[in-house]
mmCIF file of C-alpha atoms and ligand atoms in Angstrom:
data_model
loop_
_atom_site.group_PDB
_atom_site.id
_atom_site.type_symbol
_atom_site.label_atom_id
_atom_site.label_comp_id
_atom_site.label_asym_id
_atom_site.label_seq_id
_atom_site.Cartn_x
_atom_site.Cartn_y
_atom_site.Cartn_z
ATOM 1 C CA MET A 1 -63.754 77.189 -20.783
ATOM 2 C CA VAL A 2 -60.742 78.204 -22.796
ATOM 3 C CA MET A 3 -58.214 78.234 -19.994
ATOM 4 C CA ARG A 4 -59.252 74.955 -18.553
ATOM 5 C CA GLY A 5 -56.461 72.829 -20.003
ATOM 6 C CA SER A 6 -53.760 75.490 -19.960
ATOM 7 C CA PRO A 7 -51.130 75.493 -17.235
ATOM 8 C CA LEU A 8 -52.069 79.039 -16.280
ATOM 9 C CA GLY A 9 -55.643 78.074 -15.904
ATOM 10 C CA ARG A 10 -54.704 75.157 -13.741
ATOM 11 C CA ARG A 11 -52.523 77.379 -11.604
ATOM 12 C CA ILE A 12 -55.279 79.855 -11.095
ATOM 13 C CA ARG A 13 -57.621 77.099 -10.115
ATOM 14 C CA GLN A 14 -55.096 75.624 -7.754
ATOM 15 C CA LEU A 15 -54.382 78.967 -6.191
ATOM 16 C CA SER A 16 -57.741 80.528 -5.985
ATOM 17 C CA LEU A 17 -60.231 77.711 -5.815
ATOM 18 C CA PRO A 18 -59.188 76.084 -2.570
ATOM 19 C CA ALA A 19 -58.900 79.480 -0.890
ATOM 20 C CA ALA A 20 -62.205 80.855 -2.162
ATOM 21 C CA GLY A 21 -63.852 77.505 -1.626
ATOM 22 C CA SER A 22 -62.795 77.156 1.967
ATOM 23 C CA VAL A 23 -63.891 80.708 2.731
ATOM 24 C CA LYS A 24 -67.269 79.972 1.273
ATOM 25 C CA ILE A 25 -67.559 76.743 3.201
ATOM 26 C CA LYS A 26 -66.466 78.500 6.370
ATOM 27 C CA LEU A 27 -69.019 81.220 5.768
ATOM 28 C CA LEU A 28 -71.677 78.618 5.215
ATOM 29 C CA LEU A 29 -70.654 76.801 8.372
ATOM 30 C CA CYS A 30 -70.709 80.039 10.306
ATOM 31 C CA CYS A 31 -74.187 80.756 9.041
ATOM 32 C CA CYS A 32 -75.335 77.291 10.051
ATOM 33 C CA ILE A 33 -73.886 77.670 13.511
ATOM 34 C CA CYS A 34 -75.342 81.148 13.891
ATOM 35 C CA PHE A 35 -78.813 79.999 12.880
ATOM 36 C CA THR A 36 -78.610 77.048 15.220
ATOM 37 C CA LEU A 37 -77.529 79.318 18.047
ATOM 38 C CA ILE A 38 -80.268 81.820 17.298
ATOM 39 C CA ALA A 39 -82.821 79.048 17.196
ATOM 40 C CA LEU A 40 -81.557 77.626 20.468
ATOM 41 C CA ALA A 41 -81.470 81.053 22.073
ATOM 42 C CA GLY A 42 -85.020 81.627 20.936
ATOM 43 C CA ARG A 43 -86.118 78.402 22.550
ATOM 44 C CA ALA A 44 -84.186 79.100 25.709
ATOM 45 C CA SER A 45 -85.581 82.596 26.058
ATOM 46 C CA THR A 46 -89.111 81.280 25.616
ATOM 47 C CA PHE A 47 -88.415 78.701 28.206
ATOM 48 C CA MET A 48 -86.769 81.106 30.600
ATOM 49 C CA GLY A 49 -89.294 83.782 29.798
ATOM 50 C CA ARG A 50 -91.929 81.556 31.223
ATOM 51 C CA LYS A 51 -89.966 80.881 34.363
ATOM 52 C CA HIS A 52 -88.524 84.276 35.119
ATOM 53 C CA ARG A 53 -91.224 86.325 33.584
ATOM 54 C CA ASN A 54 -91.629 88.569 36.565
ATOM 55 C CA GLY A 55 -87.961 89.378 36.395
ATOM 56 C CA PHE A 56 -88.174 91.557 33.343
ATOM 57 C CA SER A 57 -91.822 92.333 32.889
ATOM 58 C CA ASP A 58 -93.082 92.915 36.355
ATOM 59 C CA ARG A 59 -96.782 93.047 35.848
ATOM 60 C CA SER A 60 -97.655 93.301 39.483
ATOM 61 C CA SER A 61 -96.122 96.776 39.655
ATOM 62 C CA VAL A 62 -98.816 98.073 37.327
ATOM 63 C CA PRO A 63 -102.214 98.021 38.952
ATOM 64 C CA ARG A 64 -104.453 96.219 36.515
ATOM 65 C CA LYS A 65 -107.924 94.988 37.118
ATOM 66 C CA GLY A 66 -107.194 91.610 35.661
ATOM 67 C CA TYR A 67 -109.735 89.283 34.157
ATOM 68 C CA ALA A 68 -112.340 86.829 35.279
ATOM 69 C CA ILE A 69 -112.205 83.335 33.951
ATOM 70 C CA LEU A 70 -115.557 81.942 32.935
ATOM 71 C CA ILE A 71 -115.287 78.215 32.664
ATOM 72 C CA ASN A 72 -117.937 76.000 31.224
ATOM 73 C CA THR A 73 -118.009 72.447 32.485
ATOM 74 C CA TRP A 74 -120.238 69.457 32.193
ATOM 75 C CA LYS A 75 -119.687 66.245 34.112
ATOM 76 C CA ARG A 76 -115.922 66.342 33.887
ATOM 77 C CA ASN A 77 -114.727 67.184 37.368
ATOM 78 C CA ASP A 78 -111.191 65.967 36.816
ATOM 79 C CA LEU A 79 -110.767 68.243 33.805
ATOM 80 C CA LEU A 80 -112.272 71.113 35.722
ATOM 81 C CA LYS A 81 -109.777 70.678 38.554
ATOM 82 C CA LYS A 82 -106.909 70.315 36.136
ATOM 83 C CA SER A 83 -107.688 73.422 34.162
ATOM 84 C CA ILE A 84 -108.373 75.555 37.239
ATOM 85 C CA SER A 85 -105.092 74.481 38.812
ATOM 86 C CA HIS A 86 -103.407 75.655 35.652
ATOM 87 C CA TYR A 87 -105.117 78.999 35.138
ATOM 88 C CA ILE A 88 -104.830 80.220 38.702
ATOM 89 C CA SER A 89 -101.073 80.279 38.223
ATOM 90 C CA CYS A 90 -101.454 82.934 35.500
ATOM 91 C CA SER A 91 -100.868 86.488 36.624
ATOM 92 C CA GLY A 92 -103.796 88.785 35.959
ATOM 93 C CA LEU A 93 -106.413 86.231 36.920
ATOM 94 C CA HIS A 94 -108.856 87.954 39.213
ATOM 95 C CA SER A 95 -111.709 85.543 39.738
ATOM 96 C CA VAL A 96 -112.962 82.130 38.713
ATOM 97 C CA HIS A 97 -116.580 81.563 37.669
ATOM 98 C CA ILE A 98 -117.716 78.046 37.051
ATOM 99 C CA VAL A 99 -120.858 77.589 34.996
ATOM 100 C CA TRP A 100 -122.561 74.518 36.373
ATOM 101 C CA SER A 101 -125.515 73.122 34.466
ATOM 102 C CA GLU A 102 -125.888 69.602 35.794
ATOM 103 C CA PRO A 103 -129.099 68.462 37.455
ATOM 104 C CA ASP A 104 -127.241 67.874 40.748
ATOM 105 C CA PRO A 105 -125.319 70.692 42.378
ATOM 106 C CA PRO A 106 -121.552 70.206 42.782
ATOM 107 C CA SER A 107 -120.649 67.932 45.669
ATOM 108 C CA ASP A 108 -119.237 69.442 48.845
ATOM 109 C CA TYR A 109 -116.103 67.495 48.169
ATOM 110 C CA LEU A 110 -115.603 69.074 44.734
ATOM 111 C CA VAL A 111 -116.313 72.571 45.994
ATOM 112 C CA LYS A 112 -113.829 72.088 48.823
ATOM 113 C CA CYS A 113 -111.261 70.664 46.465
ATOM 114 C CA ILE A 114 -111.477 73.565 44.019
ATOM 115 C CA ASP A 115 -111.573 76.069 46.843
ATOM 116 C CA THR A 116 -108.303 74.623 48.151
ATOM 117 C CA ILE A 117 -106.734 74.825 44.693
ATOM 118 C CA VAL A 118 -107.780 78.445 44.282
ATOM 119 C CA ARG A 119 -106.712 79.392 47.792
ATOM 120 C CA SER A 120 -103.270 77.894 47.311
ATOM 121 C CA GLU A 121 -102.485 80.684 44.844
ATOM 122 C CA SER A 122 -104.090 83.498 46.817
ATOM 123 C CA LYS A 123 -100.934 84.706 48.474
ATOM 124 C CA GLY A 124 -100.327 88.071 50.077
ATOM 125 C CA ASP A 125 -102.706 90.659 48.685
ATOM 126 C CA ARG A 126 -103.678 88.449 45.792
ATOM 127 C CA ARG A 127 -107.146 87.076 46.398
ATOM 128 C CA ILE A 128 -108.732 84.991 43.713
ATOM 129 C CA GLU A 129 -112.468 84.841 44.063
ATOM 130 C CA LEU A 130 -114.246 81.578 43.338
ATOM 131 C CA LYS A 131 -117.897 81.301 42.358
ATOM 132 C CA PHE A 132 -120.082 78.497 41.198
ATOM 133 C CA ASP A 133 -122.929 79.610 39.013
ATOM 134 C CA ILE A 134 -125.447 76.831 39.509
ATOM 135 C CA ASN A 135 -128.178 76.484 36.919
ATOM 136 C CA LYS A 136 -131.280 74.333 37.251
ATOM 137 C CA GLU A 137 -131.838 73.914 33.550
ATOM 138 C CA ASP A 138 -129.181 72.640 31.227
ATOM 139 C CA SER A 139 -129.005 75.268 28.480
ATOM 140 C CA LEU A 140 -126.044 76.421 26.464
ATOM 141 C CA ASN A 141 -127.168 79.980 27.136
ATOM 142 C CA ASN A 142 -126.106 79.513 30.771
ATOM 143 C CA ARG A 143 -122.510 80.138 29.874
ATOM 144 C CA PHE A 144 -123.280 83.715 28.894
ATOM 145 C CA LYS A 145 -125.501 84.687 31.791
ATOM 146 C CA GLU A 146 -124.838 88.086 33.273
ATOM 147 C CA ILE A 147 -122.452 87.992 36.243
ATOM 148 C CA LYS A 148 -123.438 90.457 38.920
ATOM 149 C CA ASP A 149 -120.750 92.313 40.896
ATOM 150 C CA LEU A 150 -117.966 91.384 38.533
ATOM 151 C CA GLU A 151 -115.032 93.630 39.335
ATOM 152 C CA ALA A 152 -112.965 92.845 36.280
ATOM 153 C CA ASP A 153 -114.189 94.119 32.917
ATOM 154 C CA ALA A 154 -112.541 91.347 30.967
ATOM 155 C CA VAL A 155 -113.996 87.881 30.792
ATOM 156 C CA PHE A 156 -111.893 84.975 29.613
ATOM 157 C CA SER A 157 -114.364 82.386 28.447
ATOM 158 C CA ILE A 158 -112.949 78.884 28.296
ATOM 159 C CA ASP A 159 -114.032 75.261 27.932
ATOM 160 C CA ASP A 160 -112.832 72.805 30.535
ATOM 161 C CA ASP A 161 -111.020 70.609 28.032
ATOM 162 C CA VAL A 162 -108.513 73.051 26.542
ATOM 163 C CA ILE A 163 -105.507 74.591 28.228
ATOM 164 C CA PHE A 164 -103.419 77.500 27.033
ATOM 165 C CA PRO A 165 -100.092 78.438 28.624
ATOM 166 C CA CYS A 166 -100.152 81.573 30.751
ATOM 167 C CA SER A 167 -97.926 83.389 28.259
ATOM 168 C CA SER A 168 -100.587 82.922 25.562
ATOM 169 C CA VAL A 169 -103.375 84.002 27.900
ATOM 170 C CA GLU A 170 -101.474 87.114 28.960
ATOM 171 C CA LEU A 171 -100.734 88.044 25.362
ATOM 172 C CA ALA A 172 -104.415 87.756 24.505
ATOM 173 C CA PHE A 173 -105.292 89.832 27.562
ATOM 174 C CA ASP A 174 -102.844 92.527 26.422
ATOM 175 C CA VAL A 175 -104.504 92.564 23.016
ATOM 176 C CA TRP A 176 -107.937 92.765 24.600
ATOM 177 C CA GLN A 177 -106.848 95.743 26.701
ATOM 178 C CA SER A 178 -105.886 97.519 23.502
ATOM 179 C CA ALA A 179 -109.318 96.811 22.054
ATOM 180 C CA PRO A 180 -111.746 96.144 24.915
ATOM 181 C CA ASP A 181 -114.845 96.089 22.695
ATOM 182 C CA THR A 182 -113.425 93.369 20.516
ATOM 183 C CA MET A 183 -113.522 89.645 20.986
ATOM 184 C CA VAL A 184 -109.978 88.296 21.235
ATOM 185 C CA GLY A 185 -109.484 84.571 20.984
ATOM 186 C CA PHE A 186 -107.431 81.576 20.020
ATOM 187 C CA VAL A 187 -109.811 79.551 17.860
ATOM 188 C CA PRO A 188 -110.762 81.253 14.580
ATOM 189 C CA ARG A 189 -113.663 80.268 12.330
ATOM 190 C CA MET A 190 -114.946 81.765 9.130
ATOM 191 C CA HIS A 191 -118.056 82.308 7.067
ATOM 192 C CA TRP A 192 -118.397 83.095 3.392
ATOM 193 C CA LEU A 193 -121.087 84.060 0.968
ATOM 194 C CA ASP A 194 -122.101 80.924 -0.843
ATOM 195 C CA LYS A 195 -123.005 82.142 -4.297
ATOM 196 C CA SER A 196 -124.516 78.876 -5.465
ATOM 197 C CA ARG A 197 -128.010 79.806 -4.378
ATOM 198 C CA ASN A 198 -128.767 82.940 -6.313
ATOM 199 C CA ASN A 199 -132.025 84.259 -4.925
ATOM 200 C CA MET A 200 -131.392 84.021 -1.210
ATOM 201 C CA ARG A 201 -128.072 84.910 0.344
ATOM 202 C CA HIS A 202 -126.698 81.691 1.659
ATOM 203 C CA TYR A 203 -123.601 81.499 3.819
ATOM 204 C CA GLY A 204 -121.109 78.764 4.443
ATOM 205 C CA TYR A 205 -119.327 78.020 7.695
ATOM 206 C CA GLY A 206 -115.687 77.006 7.708
ATOM 207 C CA GLY A 207 -113.643 75.286 10.380
ATOM 208 C CA TRP A 208 -109.947 75.213 10.987
ATOM 209 C CA TRP A 209 -109.027 73.900 7.522
ATOM 210 C CA SER A 210 -110.923 76.672 5.756
ATOM 211 C CA VAL A 211 -109.233 79.309 7.890
ATOM 212 C CA TRP A 212 -105.875 77.756 7.167
ATOM 213 C CA TRP A 213 -106.579 77.587 3.436
ATOM 214 C CA MET A 214 -108.076 81.053 3.021
ATOM 215 C CA GLY A 215 -106.012 82.809 5.678
ATOM 216 C CA GLN A 216 -109.167 84.589 6.791
ATOM 217 C CA TYR A 217 -111.608 84.385 9.658
ATOM 218 C CA SER A 218 -114.609 86.267 10.961
ATOM 219 C CA MET A 219 -115.278 84.669 14.350
ATOM 220 C CA VAL A 220 -113.279 83.486 17.321
ATOM 221 C CA LEU A 221 -114.952 80.801 19.370
ATOM 222 C CA SER A 222 -115.914 81.423 22.976
ATOM 223 C CA LYS A 223 -114.279 78.143 23.988
ATOM 224 C CA ALA A 224 -111.144 80.291 24.374
ATOM 225 C CA ALA A 225 -111.720 84.038 24.062
ATOM 226 C CA PHE A 226 -111.612 87.334 25.901
ATOM 227 C CA PHE A 227 -114.517 89.732 25.721
ATOM 228 C CA HIS A 228 -115.982 92.584 27.736
ATOM 229 C CA LYS A 229 -118.436 91.604 30.460
ATOM 230 C CA LYS A 230 -121.069 93.922 28.951
ATOM 231 C CA TYR A 231 -121.612 91.331 26.218
ATOM 232 C CA LEU A 232 -122.890 88.894 28.842
ATOM 233 C CA THR A 233 -125.584 91.397 29.755
ATOM 234 C CA MET A 234 -126.364 92.008 26.102
ATOM 235 C CA TYR A 235 -126.512 88.291 25.335
ATOM 236 C CA THR A 236 -129.159 87.717 27.971
ATOM 237 C CA ASN A 237 -131.117 90.952 27.784
ATOM 238 C CA GLU A 238 -130.692 92.534 24.365
ATOM 239 C CA MET A 239 -129.971 89.814 21.869
ATOM 240 C CA PRO A 240 -133.138 88.649 20.052
ATOM 241 C CA ALA A 241 -134.824 86.002 22.194
ATOM 242 C CA SER A 242 -135.293 83.896 19.064
ATOM 243 C CA VAL A 243 -131.515 83.445 18.852
ATOM 244 C CA ARG A 244 -131.328 82.265 22.470
ATOM 245 C CA GLU A 245 -134.233 79.907 21.862
ATOM 246 C CA TYR A 246 -132.557 78.504 18.776
ATOM 247 C CA VAL A 247 -129.347 77.877 20.746
ATOM 248 C CA ALA A 248 -131.208 76.177 23.596
ATOM 249 C CA ARG A 249 -133.318 74.032 21.287
ATOM 250 C CA ASN A 250 -130.481 72.874 19.065
ATOM 251 C CA ARG A 251 -127.894 72.624 21.821
ATOM 252 C CA ASN A 252 -125.341 74.294 19.594
ATOM 253 C CA CYS A 253 -123.992 77.604 18.302
ATOM 254 C CA GLU A 254 -123.979 79.745 21.451
ATOM 255 C CA ASP A 255 -120.471 80.733 20.385
ATOM 256 C CA ILE A 256 -121.615 81.777 16.917
ATOM 257 C CA ALA A 257 -124.437 83.759 18.532
ATOM 258 C CA MET A 258 -121.891 85.577 20.695
ATOM 259 C CA SER A 259 -119.758 86.319 17.631
ATOM 260 C CA PHE A 260 -122.790 87.806 15.854
ATOM 261 C CA LEU A 261 -123.635 89.889 18.904
ATOM 262 C CA VAL A 262 -120.163 91.396 19.228
ATOM 263 C CA ALA A 263 -119.754 91.922 15.476
ATOM 264 C CA ASN A 264 -123.127 93.680 15.311
ATOM 265 C CA ALA A 265 -122.167 95.918 18.229
ATOM 266 C CA THR A 266 -118.709 96.845 16.912
ATOM 267 C CA GLY A 267 -118.963 96.514 13.143
ATOM 268 C CA ALA A 268 -115.432 95.172 13.313
ATOM 269 C CA PRO A 269 -113.737 91.796 13.065
ATOM 270 C CA PRO A 270 -112.476 89.842 16.100
ATOM 271 C CA VAL A 271 -108.770 89.328 16.771
ATOM 272 C CA TRP A 272 -107.080 85.980 16.498
ATOM 273 C CA VAL A 273 -104.124 85.460 18.807
ATOM 274 C CA LYS A 274 -101.778 82.605 18.143
ATOM 275 C CA GLY A 275 -101.569 80.412 21.207
ATOM 276 C CA LYS A 276 -100.332 76.970 22.018
ATOM 277 C CA ILE A 277 -103.348 74.791 22.622
ATOM 278 C CA PHE A 278 -103.334 71.677 24.750
ATOM 279 C CA GLU A 279 -106.453 69.553 24.544
ATOM 280 C CA ILE A 280 -106.844 67.634 27.773
ATOM 281 C CA GLY A 281 -110.277 66.154 27.137
ATOM 282 C CA THR A 282 -111.233 63.473 24.673
ATOM 283 C CA THR A 283 -113.529 64.182 21.764
ATOM 284 C CA GLY A 284 -115.550 67.343 21.632
ATOM 285 C CA ILE A 285 -118.733 68.199 19.808
ATOM 286 C CA SER A 286 -116.861 69.271 16.693
ATOM 287 C CA SER A 287 -115.747 65.723 16.040
ATOM 288 C CA LEU A 288 -119.329 64.508 15.790
ATOM 289 C CA GLY A 289 -120.691 63.928 12.324
ATOM 290 C CA GLY A 290 -122.726 66.629 10.628
ATOM 291 C CA HIS A 291 -121.084 69.300 12.718
ATOM 292 C CA ASN A 292 -120.432 71.723 9.894
ATOM 293 C CA GLU A 293 -123.934 71.429 8.467
ATOM 294 C CA ARG A 294 -125.422 72.329 11.826
ATOM 295 C CA ARG A 295 -123.054 75.265 12.176
ATOM 296 C CA THR A 296 -123.880 76.426 8.642
ATOM 297 C CA LYS A 297 -127.571 76.341 9.549
ATOM 298 C CA CYS A 298 -126.852 78.486 12.609
ATOM 299 C CA VAL A 299 -124.964 81.106 10.601
ATOM 300 C CA ASN A 300 -127.798 81.387 8.088
ATOM 301 C CA ARG A 301 -130.467 81.419 10.756
ATOM 302 C CA PHE A 302 -128.756 84.168 12.760
ATOM 303 C CA ALA A 303 -128.134 86.246 9.620
ATOM 304 C CA THR A 304 -131.885 86.100 8.985
ATOM 305 C CA GLU A 305 -132.615 87.146 12.583
ATOM 306 C CA TYR A 306 -130.267 90.116 12.295
ATOM 307 C CA GLY A 307 -131.590 91.012 8.854
ATOM 308 C CA LYS A 308 -128.000 91.252 7.616
ATOM 309 C CA MET A 309 -124.631 89.595 7.986
ATOM 310 C CA PRO A 310 -122.835 91.407 10.818
ATOM 311 C CA LEU A 311 -119.682 89.260 10.753
ATOM 312 C CA VAL A 312 -116.604 90.979 9.318
ATOM 313 C CA SER A 313 -113.691 89.025 7.869
ATOM 314 C CA THR A 314 -110.049 89.759 8.485
ATOM 315 C CA SER A 315 -106.663 88.136 8.005
ATOM 316 C CA MET A 316 -104.923 89.705 11.013
ATOM 317 C CA LYS A 317 -103.162 87.390 13.420
ATOM 318 C CA VAL A 318 -101.342 88.370 16.589
ATOM 319 C CA VAL A 319 -98.168 86.483 17.453
ATOM 320 C CA ASP A 320 -95.801 86.657 20.407
ATOM 321 C CA SER A 321 -92.745 88.511 19.112
ATOM 322 C CA ARG A 322 -90.494 86.617 21.511
ATOM 323 C CA ASN A 323 -91.300 83.442 19.636
ATOM 324 C CA THR A 324 -90.615 84.788 16.163
ATOM 325 C CA TRP A 325 -86.968 85.266 15.421
ATOM 326 C CA PHE A 326 -87.363 86.106 11.755
ATOM 327 C CA TRP A 327 -88.423 89.720 12.040
HETATM 328 C C1 NAG B 401 -127.397 95.491 15.971
HETATM 329 O O1 NAG B 401 -126.824 96.719 16.341
HETATM 330 C C2 NAG B 401 -127.676 97.816 16.144
HETATM 331 C C3 NAG B 401 -126.880 99.078 16.405
HETATM 332 O O2 NAG B 401 -126.141 98.987 17.569
HETATM 333 C C4 NAG B 401 -128.869 97.675 17.082
HETATM 334 O O3 NAG B 401 -129.746 98.782 16.936
HETATM 335 C C5 NAG B 401 -129.594 96.398 16.729
HETATM 336 O O4 NAG B 401 -130.637 96.173 17.645
HETATM 337 C C6 NAG B 401 -128.646 95.219 16.767
HETATM 338 N N1 NAG B 401 -129.317 94.065 16.221
HETATM 339 C C7 NAG B 401 -129.611 92.992 16.925
HETATM 340 C C8 NAG B 401 -130.379 91.943 16.214
HETATM 341 O O5 NAG B 401 -129.251 92.848 18.079
#
């Protein structure tokens, strides 16, 4: 700089720099404080939103049919009790259906216990119905058996070892109501055309990492998903029996079968809703070795049964706008 050494230059620097500099620093500080405040406010509103939800979005004033929770359990009574105690506190829950596939029926003690839990939330005109669906044989197809006399159209299918906060469940239910033929869930999975085998179409199955990497999915797992109750009827009565047999024999992939069924019926992708997931159980089946190979086999087998690949990929993801403060 030419003026650097000159007295004028120095004067200008002395005059203007501290002023401009402090304004800039103040601006920066302001921005920092603002962002911190916004972030804190966001947190607080999420927190308060959960507590005082009924204050500003009174759902009970709108008559809605609600949803039935369809919970699959196997020899984990403590988890079952825990997750039912949680979900009955969610507004919109209409009934609880427990799919029981153990050789022994549930003990009187357990039934009484769960009945007490459910009844504790049935206040005023809110009556939550409780039903055990007891199966003699232990088949994965049990979880999608038709439920007779189900008042609600929506089924929220859930495993006993995962818990989602009510705000997530209600968001997913809202989405489902906008698209009642679609499967709406929290756990996305994907498939892709594996081009390595040229003659036959061979597909790959991708778990969480693949979805994260590709930003795409074509299934949502029934361990945490909403779907219309008509798909239960279709699963048992209209889906090719060979698919049900495959599921029962291999003790796997009932969720992929359900994804195929819905995709074939709608020709559309499912919807992935972002939800906070809390795993309360220990290890699930997906942590066993060889999991992805078995799932890949299922995808290819079902595609053969359908004579095409019904699954449709998408990159859409639904988020709760209250939790996103960058527009
Ligand atoms: C797929 O959907 C079509 C049209 O709805 C139906 O005719 C067909 O039976 C379905 N395929 C299977 C394997 O369920």
